[in-house]
Amino acid sequence: KKEYFQLNRDASRADVLLTQMFPAHVADALKRGEKVKPEEKENVTIFFSDIVNFTSISSRVSADKISHMLNTLYTAFDALVEKHGIYKLETIGDAYMAAANLVLPQEEDHALRVAGFALDAVEAASNILLDDDQPQLGTVTLRVGIHSGPVVASLIGTQKLKYTLFGDTMNVSSRMESSSLPGKIQCSKVTILRGADSHIIVTERGEIPIKGKGIMTTY
């Protein structure tokens, strides 16, 4: 009986881990031992963010404090992901990625969902100290980029599976972030058109050079 209950507990923990790591339909397929095929998604909105001057901050704040700050920040972001009904893709260092209209049908408002999340994320970050023991260092400042378009969603790897998105939409989203300004959310024209009926006020930044894409009008 002990072995039986232990096996059940282990299986339950494995199920929880799968659902935390992958979208529900992917986790269910893996539990059934099925192969997960790449999926083409025609219209997804992607959120990219990073922390302004993170490298410099890391040289002035201990690794433990950086870890604490990131954990606080991403815990807040994870709650906002739930609030706006979008999907967290992954975190890499100080970078956070999320998407809408990816695992749930949100064709009508995916751009607005990500825009709302982005506004809340920037505000949440601005309330988190870089180091609780050095308040003079200030709070977290984000740089955010958003773009909408088609992606391919796929599992990669064998020993350590990873749910990943591919395509030019991901590249442009990343460029929107890297060319954004401190404390600002930069969007492509494509994303703005997706949310044209929004109550959110946007300002045209103008034409700026985007690596690999040439000149783009951003907002």
Short mmCIF file of C-alpha atoms in Angstrom, two decimals:
data_model
loop_
_atom_site.label_atom_id
_atom_site.label_comp_id
_atom_site.label_asym_id
_atom_site.label_seq_id
_atom_site.Cartn_x
_atom_site.Cartn_y
_atom_site.Cartn_z
CA LYS A 1 0.00 0.00 0.00
CA LYS A 2 2.83 2.41 0.86
CA GLU A 3 4.41 1.80 -2.54
CA TYR A 4 1.05 2.30 -4.26
CA PHE A 5 0.41 5.63 -2.53
CA GLN A 6 3.98 6.75 -3.18
CA LEU A 7 3.57 5.97 -6.89
CA ASN A 8 0.32 7.93 -6.94
CA ARG A 9 2.00 10.88 -5.23
CA ASP A 10 4.89 10.78 -7.67
CA ALA A 11 2.49 10.60 -10.62
CA SER A 12 0.52 13.58 -9.28
CA ARG A 13 3.70 15.61 -8.86
CA ALA A 14 4.73 14.73 -12.41
CA ASP A 15 1.32 15.85 -13.70
CA VAL A 16 1.62 19.17 -11.86
CA LEU A 17 5.11 19.75 -13.28
CA LEU A 18 3.93 18.99 -16.81
CA THR A 19 1.04 21.44 -16.57
CA GLN A 20 3.38 24.11 -15.19
CA MET A 21 5.91 23.60 -17.97
CA PHE A 22 3.64 23.15 -20.98
CA PRO A 23 0.22 24.23 -22.28
CA ALA A 24 -2.56 21.88 -21.17
CA HIS A 25 -3.02 20.20 -24.56
CA VAL A 26 0.73 19.56 -24.83
CA ALA A 27 0.93 18.21 -21.27
CA ASP A 28 -2.03 15.89 -21.93
CA ALA A 29 -0.42 14.54 -25.09
CA LEU A 30 2.86 13.89 -23.27
CA LYS A 31 1.03 12.05 -20.48
CA ARG A 32 -0.57 9.83 -23.12
CA GLY A 33 2.84 9.17 -24.63
CA GLU A 34 1.89 10.85 -27.90
CA LYS A 35 4.19 12.79 -30.19
CA VAL A 36 3.49 16.51 -30.15
CA LYS A 37 3.57 17.95 -33.65
CA PRO A 38 4.55 21.56 -34.44
CA GLU A 39 1.56 23.92 -34.60
CA GLU A 40 1.16 26.94 -36.84
CA LYS A 41 -0.51 29.88 -35.12
CA GLU A 42 -1.56 32.60 -37.52
CA ASN A 43 -2.16 35.54 -35.22
CA VAL A 44 -0.35 35.74 -31.88
CA THR A 45 0.76 38.77 -29.86
CA ILE A 46 4.15 38.48 -28.18
CA PHE A 47 5.48 40.35 -25.13
CA PHE A 48 9.21 40.76 -24.49
CA SER A 49 10.74 42.66 -21.58
CA ASP A 50 14.08 43.12 -19.91
CA ILE A 51 15.49 45.21 -17.10
CA VAL A 52 17.26 48.42 -18.07
CA ASN A 53 20.97 48.45 -17.09
CA PHE A 54 20.73 44.92 -15.70
CA THR A 55 24.43 44.19 -16.31
CA SER A 56 25.46 47.32 -14.39
CA ILE A 57 23.00 46.53 -11.60
CA SER A 58 24.39 43.01 -11.30
CA SER A 59 27.86 44.43 -10.66
CA ARG A 60 26.59 46.52 -7.74
CA VAL A 61 24.13 44.10 -6.14
CA SER A 62 24.95 40.65 -4.76
CA ALA A 63 23.80 37.53 -6.59
CA ASP A 64 21.46 36.67 -3.71
CA LYS A 65 19.82 40.08 -3.89
CA ILE A 66 19.50 39.86 -7.68
CA SER A 67 17.86 36.46 -7.32
CA HIS A 68 15.45 37.83 -4.71
CA MET A 69 14.57 40.82 -6.87
CA LEU A 70 13.93 38.67 -9.96
CA ASN A 71 11.84 36.24 -7.96
CA THR A 72 9.72 39.11 -6.61
CA LEU A 73 9.38 40.61 -10.09
CA TYR A 74 8.46 37.37 -11.84
CA THR A 75 6.02 36.38 -9.10
CA ALA A 76 4.22 39.67 -9.76
CA PHE A 77 4.35 39.07 -13.53
CA ASP A 78 2.99 35.53 -13.15
CA ALA A 79 0.00 36.90 -11.24
CA LEU A 80 -0.58 39.46 -14.00
CA VAL A 81 -0.40 36.71 -16.62
CA GLU A 82 -3.30 35.04 -14.83
CA LYS A 83 -5.18 38.35 -14.54
CA HIS A 84 -5.00 39.05 -18.27
CA GLY A 85 -5.46 35.46 -19.39
CA ILE A 86 -2.27 35.24 -21.42
CA TYR A 87 0.45 32.55 -21.48
CA LYS A 88 3.91 32.81 -19.92
CA LEU A 89 6.49 31.49 -22.36
CA GLU A 90 9.71 31.63 -20.37
CA THR A 91 12.23 33.72 -18.47
CA ILE A 92 15.90 33.96 -19.42
CA GLY A 93 17.91 35.98 -16.94
CA ASP A 94 16.21 39.37 -16.76
CA ALA A 95 14.07 38.70 -19.86
CA TYR A 96 10.39 37.73 -19.57
CA MET A 97 8.30 36.48 -22.50
CA ALA A 98 4.56 35.93 -22.78
CA ALA A 99 1.93 35.54 -25.50
CA ALA A 100 -1.80 35.77 -26.17
CA ASN A 101 -4.00 33.85 -28.61
CA LEU A 102 -1.50 31.01 -28.35
CA VAL A 103 -2.99 28.30 -26.14
CA LEU A 104 -6.49 29.79 -25.81
CA PRO A 105 -8.64 31.29 -28.61
CA GLN A 106 -8.39 35.06 -28.13
CA GLU A 107 -8.67 36.26 -31.71
CA GLU A 108 -10.72 39.33 -30.85
CA ASP A 109 -8.58 40.85 -28.10
CA HIS A 110 -5.13 39.25 -27.92
CA ALA A 111 -3.31 42.52 -28.65
CA LEU A 112 -5.31 44.32 -25.97
CA ARG A 113 -4.65 41.56 -23.44
CA VAL A 114 -0.89 41.84 -23.96
CA ALA A 115 -1.01 45.64 -23.94
CA GLY A 116 -2.90 45.60 -20.65
CA PHE A 117 -0.43 43.11 -19.23
CA ALA A 118 2.49 45.26 -20.38
CA LEU A 119 1.10 48.39 -18.70
CA ASP A 120 0.57 46.50 -15.45
CA ALA A 121 4.02 44.89 -15.68
CA VAL A 122 5.79 48.23 -16.07
CA GLU A 123 3.87 49.63 -13.09
CA ALA A 124 4.54 46.55 -10.96
CA ALA A 125 8.26 46.70 -11.74
CA SER A 126 8.43 50.36 -10.75
CA ASN A 127 7.34 49.38 -7.24
CA ILE A 128 10.06 46.75 -6.73
CA LEU A 129 13.38 47.85 -5.24
CA LEU A 130 16.57 46.67 -6.92
CA ASP A 131 17.98 46.00 -3.47
CA ASP A 132 15.91 46.25 -0.28
CA ASP A 133 19.05 47.20 1.67
CA GLN A 134 20.07 49.90 -0.81
CA PRO A 135 16.88 51.83 -1.59
CA GLN A 136 18.97 54.62 -3.07
CA LEU A 137 19.58 52.37 -6.09
CA GLY A 138 15.95 52.83 -7.00
CA THR A 139 13.37 50.48 -8.46
CA VAL A 140 13.20 48.19 -11.46
CA THR A 141 12.83 49.89 -14.86
CA LEU A 142 11.60 47.76 -17.73
CA ARG A 143 12.03 48.05 -21.45
CA VAL A 144 9.15 46.35 -23.31
CA GLY A 145 8.41 45.33 -26.89
CA ILE A 146 5.20 43.94 -28.42
CA HIS A 147 4.50 42.57 -31.90
CA SER A 148 1.79 40.45 -33.47
CA GLY A 149 1.89 37.86 -36.25
CA PRO A 150 2.25 34.17 -37.12
CA VAL A 151 4.45 31.75 -35.17
CA VAL A 152 5.21 28.05 -35.10
CA ALA A 153 4.91 26.43 -31.67
CA SER A 154 6.93 23.29 -31.12
CA LEU A 155 8.57 21.05 -28.54
CA ILE A 156 12.33 20.85 -28.90
CA GLY A 157 14.89 18.65 -27.20
CA THR A 158 14.82 15.06 -26.02
CA GLN A 159 16.16 14.82 -22.47
CA LYS A 160 14.87 18.27 -21.50
CA LEU A 161 11.83 19.24 -23.53
CA LYS A 162 11.08 22.90 -24.13
CA TYR A 163 7.96 24.53 -25.58
CA THR A 164 9.26 27.18 -27.95
CA LEU A 165 7.97 29.60 -30.57
CA PHE A 166 9.72 30.20 -33.88
CA GLY A 167 9.30 32.67 -36.71
CA ASP A 168 9.86 36.25 -37.77
CA THR A 169 7.23 37.46 -35.30
CA MET A 170 9.53 36.42 -32.47
CA ASN A 171 12.46 38.28 -34.05
CA VAL A 172 10.45 41.47 -34.51
CA SER A 173 9.06 41.27 -30.97
CA SER A 174 12.60 41.02 -29.64
CA ARG A 175 13.67 43.99 -31.77
CA MET A 176 10.71 46.00 -30.47
CA GLU A 177 12.03 45.41 -26.96
CA SER A 178 15.72 46.03 -27.63
CA SER A 179 15.03 49.32 -29.45
CA SER A 180 12.45 50.52 -26.91
CA LEU A 181 13.17 53.18 -24.29
CA PRO A 182 13.50 52.86 -20.50
CA GLY A 183 10.08 52.58 -18.87
CA LYS A 184 8.36 52.45 -22.25
CA ILE A 185 6.33 49.88 -24.20
CA GLN A 186 7.14 49.86 -27.91
CA CYS A 187 4.63 48.30 -30.29
CA SER A 188 4.66 47.61 -33.99
CA LYS A 189 2.01 49.06 -36.31
CA VAL A 190 0.63 45.55 -36.77
CA THR A 191 -0.13 45.28 -33.06
CA ILE A 192 -1.63 48.78 -32.92
CA LEU A 193 -4.03 47.88 -35.74
CA ARG A 194 -5.05 44.73 -33.87
CA GLY A 195 -6.11 46.88 -30.94
CA ALA A 196 -7.51 49.83 -32.88
CA ASP A 197 -10.71 50.01 -30.82
CA SER A 198 -8.83 50.16 -27.53
CA HIS A 199 -9.24 52.79 -24.83
CA ILE A 200 -5.44 52.65 -24.41
CA ILE A 201 -3.75 55.87 -25.53
CA VAL A 202 -0.78 55.36 -27.85
CA THR A 203 1.71 57.82 -29.31
CA GLU A 204 3.48 57.32 -32.62
CA ARG A 205 7.22 57.22 -32.08
CA GLY A 206 7.91 57.53 -35.78
CA GLU A 207 10.18 55.67 -38.15
CA ILE A 208 13.14 53.99 -36.50
CA PRO A 209 15.73 51.54 -37.80
CA ILE A 210 15.05 47.97 -36.68
CA LYS A 211 17.90 45.48 -37.03
CA GLY A 212 17.15 43.00 -39.78
CA LYS A 213 13.92 44.76 -40.79
CA GLY A 214 14.97 48.21 -42.00
CA ILE A 215 12.83 51.22 -41.13
CA MET A 216 9.62 50.58 -39.19
CA THR A 217 6.95 52.88 -37.81
CA THR A 218 6.54 52.13 -34.13
CA TYR A 219 4.36 53.34 -31.29
#
